[in-house]
Amino acid sequence: MTIRLGCIADDFTGATDLAGLLARSGLPVSLRIGTPEDATDLAPFEVIALKIRTNPVEDAVAQALQALNWLRAGGATQIFWKYCSTFDSTAEGNIGPVAEALMEALGTDQTIYCPAFPENGRSIFMGNLFVGEDPLAESPMKDHPLTPMRDSNLMRLLTPQVTKPVGLANRLTVAAGPQALRDRLADLKAQGVAHVVTDAVANDDLHIIAEACREMPLLTGGSAVAMPLPALFQQDGTLQNAAPFEAPDIDDTPVILSGSCSSMTNAQVAAFKGKKHRLDPLDIAENGSQAAIDWLHQQPTNTPKLLYATADPASVKAAQAKLGTAQAGALIEDTLATLAQEALKTGHRRFVVAGGETSGAVTQALNVSRLAIGPEIAPGVPWTFATSAGHPIALALKSGNFGAETFFHDALEAL
Ligand code: ADP
């Protein structure tokens, strides 16, 4: 199998989101945590999750090029550069420099920028990005701790990040259909415009953009504009005999590990009806995690069980004040990672993990570096399949606010 579309994502949950949308096609999608060393089990859609959103530019570019080399060695001739649908980047910004480096390596002189995700309220009109009904710079993103977004205009955000001219294919062009968009891109190319911000306010726009740009060597955007690509490739006959993905049969009731303290995860923990055990960072700091390990071992194997550090903001603040923010976080992440290892040792093969950082800690503890993407439990959260210590396992990795209140039960039902 060779890679039909190679994807490079600037963070882990963004990679999961993209992989989940591509997997809606039913075709095999594989997510790699970091650029692998070998090239086994290639899928037609390969997504490499990097962690470069806020890295220094040079480092981000070097890591993206390393990922590109691996994807090309696996046969990829077309690359998708995935960043956040709110265009998260620092003032020095990695989105433009990575795109320019990929363009140069691929020998192409034009790409599009389309972070729109209408289903999630991200739309672009006249080059301005909206979050719901608010311009980006008036949305909560203006106060993000690492990447505060203080301008809503994508051309203005991108221009200082690149060396070549930036232009716009606006909604009027996109709405006129794929040929109109192709013509506009050709006009811009003739004027030397390398970076084209592309408006999209509705799902139909994304289909038009994907159709017009499906042969571009490099596409860039949020996850949504990639969603129509698998079906287009099938129509084009460029997906050589890719059989549908078949989820392995993993017969187990899940262990649920929750380290997210988002308001949605708090609601999900409260709504969970099975056996639960709370992890208190202050208690663990004093007495270690043995009590939690013992609790896990005492539970019957065939009932779903939840171990959670999830707490309301006041309790989190109290723990952070006593232990330090980083230390409290690391303590909980280590405990949940150990619990995952213990559960694996005692025969557990299904895990639900809540929290982005927590998911990173658990996948690392289980030594997982490749995930095959299965059916979605909630938008952006698929069941995934991996191997840990020689055992096939299933993992659902949920970042903070994803999923409905019934998420943990939904995960059981999606089996
Ligand atoms: P999210 O996806 O919701 O942001 P993360 O797992 O990325 O979740 O981040 C949550 C962080 O909070 C983790 O580092 C976790 O260890 C830490 N944490 C979890 N529970 C508590 C708690 N009760 N007190 C302090 N920190 C906590």
PDB file of C-alpha atoms and ligand atoms in Angstrom, residues 258-262 265 278-279 281 309-311 315-317 319-320 325 328-333 336 354-359 398-401, ligand 1:
ATOM      1  CA  SER A 258     -10.130  11.187  33.096  1.00  0.00           C
ATOM      2  CA  GLY A 259      -7.618  13.967  33.695  1.00  0.00           C
ATOM      3  CA  SER A 260      -9.504  16.742  31.940  1.00  0.00           C
ATOM      4  CA  CYS A 261     -11.043  19.450  34.135  1.00  0.00           C
ATOM      5  CA  SER A 262     -13.059  21.145  31.404  1.00  0.00           C
ATOM      6  CA  THR A 265     -15.701  16.585  31.234  1.00  0.00           C
ATOM      7  CA  ARG A 278     -11.825   9.951  42.476  1.00  0.00           C
ATOM      8  CA  LEU A 279      -8.119  10.788  42.415  1.00  0.00           C
ATOM      9  CA  PRO A 281      -3.873  15.240  43.883  1.00  0.00           C
ATOM     10  CA  ALA A 309      -9.025  13.571  38.722  1.00  0.00           C
ATOM     11  CA  THR A 310     -11.598  15.762  37.009  1.00  0.00           C
ATOM     12  CA  ALA A 311     -12.591  18.476  39.453  1.00  0.00           C
ATOM     13  CA  SER A 315     -10.605  22.328  43.756  1.00  0.00           C
ATOM     14  CA  VAL A 316      -8.138  22.535  40.866  1.00  0.00           C
ATOM     15  CA  LYS A 317      -6.975  25.958  42.077  1.00  0.00           C
ATOM     16  CA  ALA A 319      -4.458  21.735  44.488  1.00  0.00           C
ATOM     17  CA  GLN A 320      -2.372  23.995  42.254  1.00  0.00           C
ATOM     18  CA  THR A 325       0.361  24.002  38.688  1.00  0.00           C
ATOM     19  CA  ALA A 328      -0.206  18.920  40.228  1.00  0.00           C
ATOM     20  CA  GLY A 329      -0.686  18.263  36.512  1.00  0.00           C
ATOM     21  CA  ALA A 330       2.312  15.949  36.252  1.00  0.00           C
ATOM     22  CA  LEU A 331       1.256  14.023  39.365  1.00  0.00           C
ATOM     23  CA  ILE A 332      -2.180  13.307  37.911  1.00  0.00           C
ATOM     24  CA  GLU A 333      -0.818  12.509  34.464  1.00  0.00           C
ATOM     25  CA  LEU A 336      -3.352   7.958  35.179  1.00  0.00           C
ATOM     26  CA  ALA A 354     -10.341  12.306  28.710  1.00  0.00           C
ATOM     27  CA  GLY A 355      -7.924  15.223  28.344  1.00  0.00           C
ATOM     28  CA  GLY A 356      -5.456  16.239  25.634  1.00  0.00           C
ATOM     29  CA  GLU A 357      -2.349  16.209  27.824  1.00  0.00           C
ATOM     30  CA  THR A 358      -3.691  13.179  29.665  1.00  0.00           C
ATOM     31  CA  SER A 359      -4.094  11.334  26.351  1.00  0.00           C
ATOM     32  CA  LYS A 398     -11.092  12.832  24.002  1.00  0.00           C
ATOM     33  CA  SER A 399      -9.818  16.346  24.406  1.00  0.00           C
ATOM     34  CA  GLY A 400     -11.407  18.715  26.928  1.00  0.00           C
ATOM     35  CA  ASN A 401     -14.736  19.949  25.663  1.00  0.00           C
TER      36      ASN A 401
HETATM   37  P1  ADP B   1      -8.029  19.208  28.558  1.00  0.00           P
HETATM   38  O1  ADP B   1      -8.058  18.470  27.236  1.00  0.00           O
HETATM   39  O2  ADP B   1      -9.386  19.331  29.177  1.00  0.00           O
HETATM   40  O3  ADP B   1      -7.271  20.503  28.479  1.00  0.00           O
HETATM   41  P2  ADP B   1      -5.674  17.992  29.680  1.00  0.00           P
HETATM   42  O4  ADP B   1      -5.453  16.556  30.043  1.00  0.00           O
HETATM   43  O5  ADP B   1      -5.004  18.490  28.434  1.00  0.00           O
HETATM   44  O6  ADP B   1      -7.246  18.238  29.579  1.00  0.00           O
HETATM   45  O7  ADP B   1      -5.206  18.952  30.850  1.00  0.00           O
HETATM   46  C1  ADP B   1      -5.663  18.816  32.154  1.00  0.00           C
HETATM   47  C2  ADP B   1      -4.482  18.982  33.097  1.00  0.00           C
HETATM   48  O8  ADP B   1      -4.975  19.172  34.420  1.00  0.00           O
HETATM   49  C3  ADP B   1      -3.599  17.750  33.148  1.00  0.00           C
HETATM   50  O9  ADP B   1      -2.250  18.134  33.220  1.00  0.00           O
HETATM   51  C4  ADP B   1      -4.031  17.071  34.437  1.00  0.00           C
HETATM   52  O10 ADP B   1      -3.032  16.256  35.001  1.00  0.00           O
HETATM   53  C5  ADP B   1      -4.346  18.257  35.318  1.00  0.00           C
HETATM   54  N1  ADP B   1      -5.308  17.929  36.387  1.00  0.00           N
HETATM   55  C6  ADP B   1      -6.287  17.015  36.332  1.00  0.00           C
HETATM   56  N2  ADP B   1      -6.970  16.997  37.472  1.00  0.00           N
HETATM   57  C7  ADP B   1      -6.449  17.919  38.282  1.00  0.00           C
HETATM   58  C8  ADP B   1      -6.747  18.362  39.598  1.00  0.00           C
HETATM   59  N3  ADP B   1      -7.751  17.831  40.282  1.00  0.00           N
HETATM   60  N4  ADP B   1      -5.984  19.340  40.137  1.00  0.00           N
HETATM   61  C9  ADP B   1      -4.988  19.881  39.421  1.00  0.00           C
HETATM   62  N5  ADP B   1      -4.646  19.515  38.161  1.00  0.00           N
HETATM   63  C10 ADP B   1      -5.364  18.532  37.593  1.00  0.00           C
END
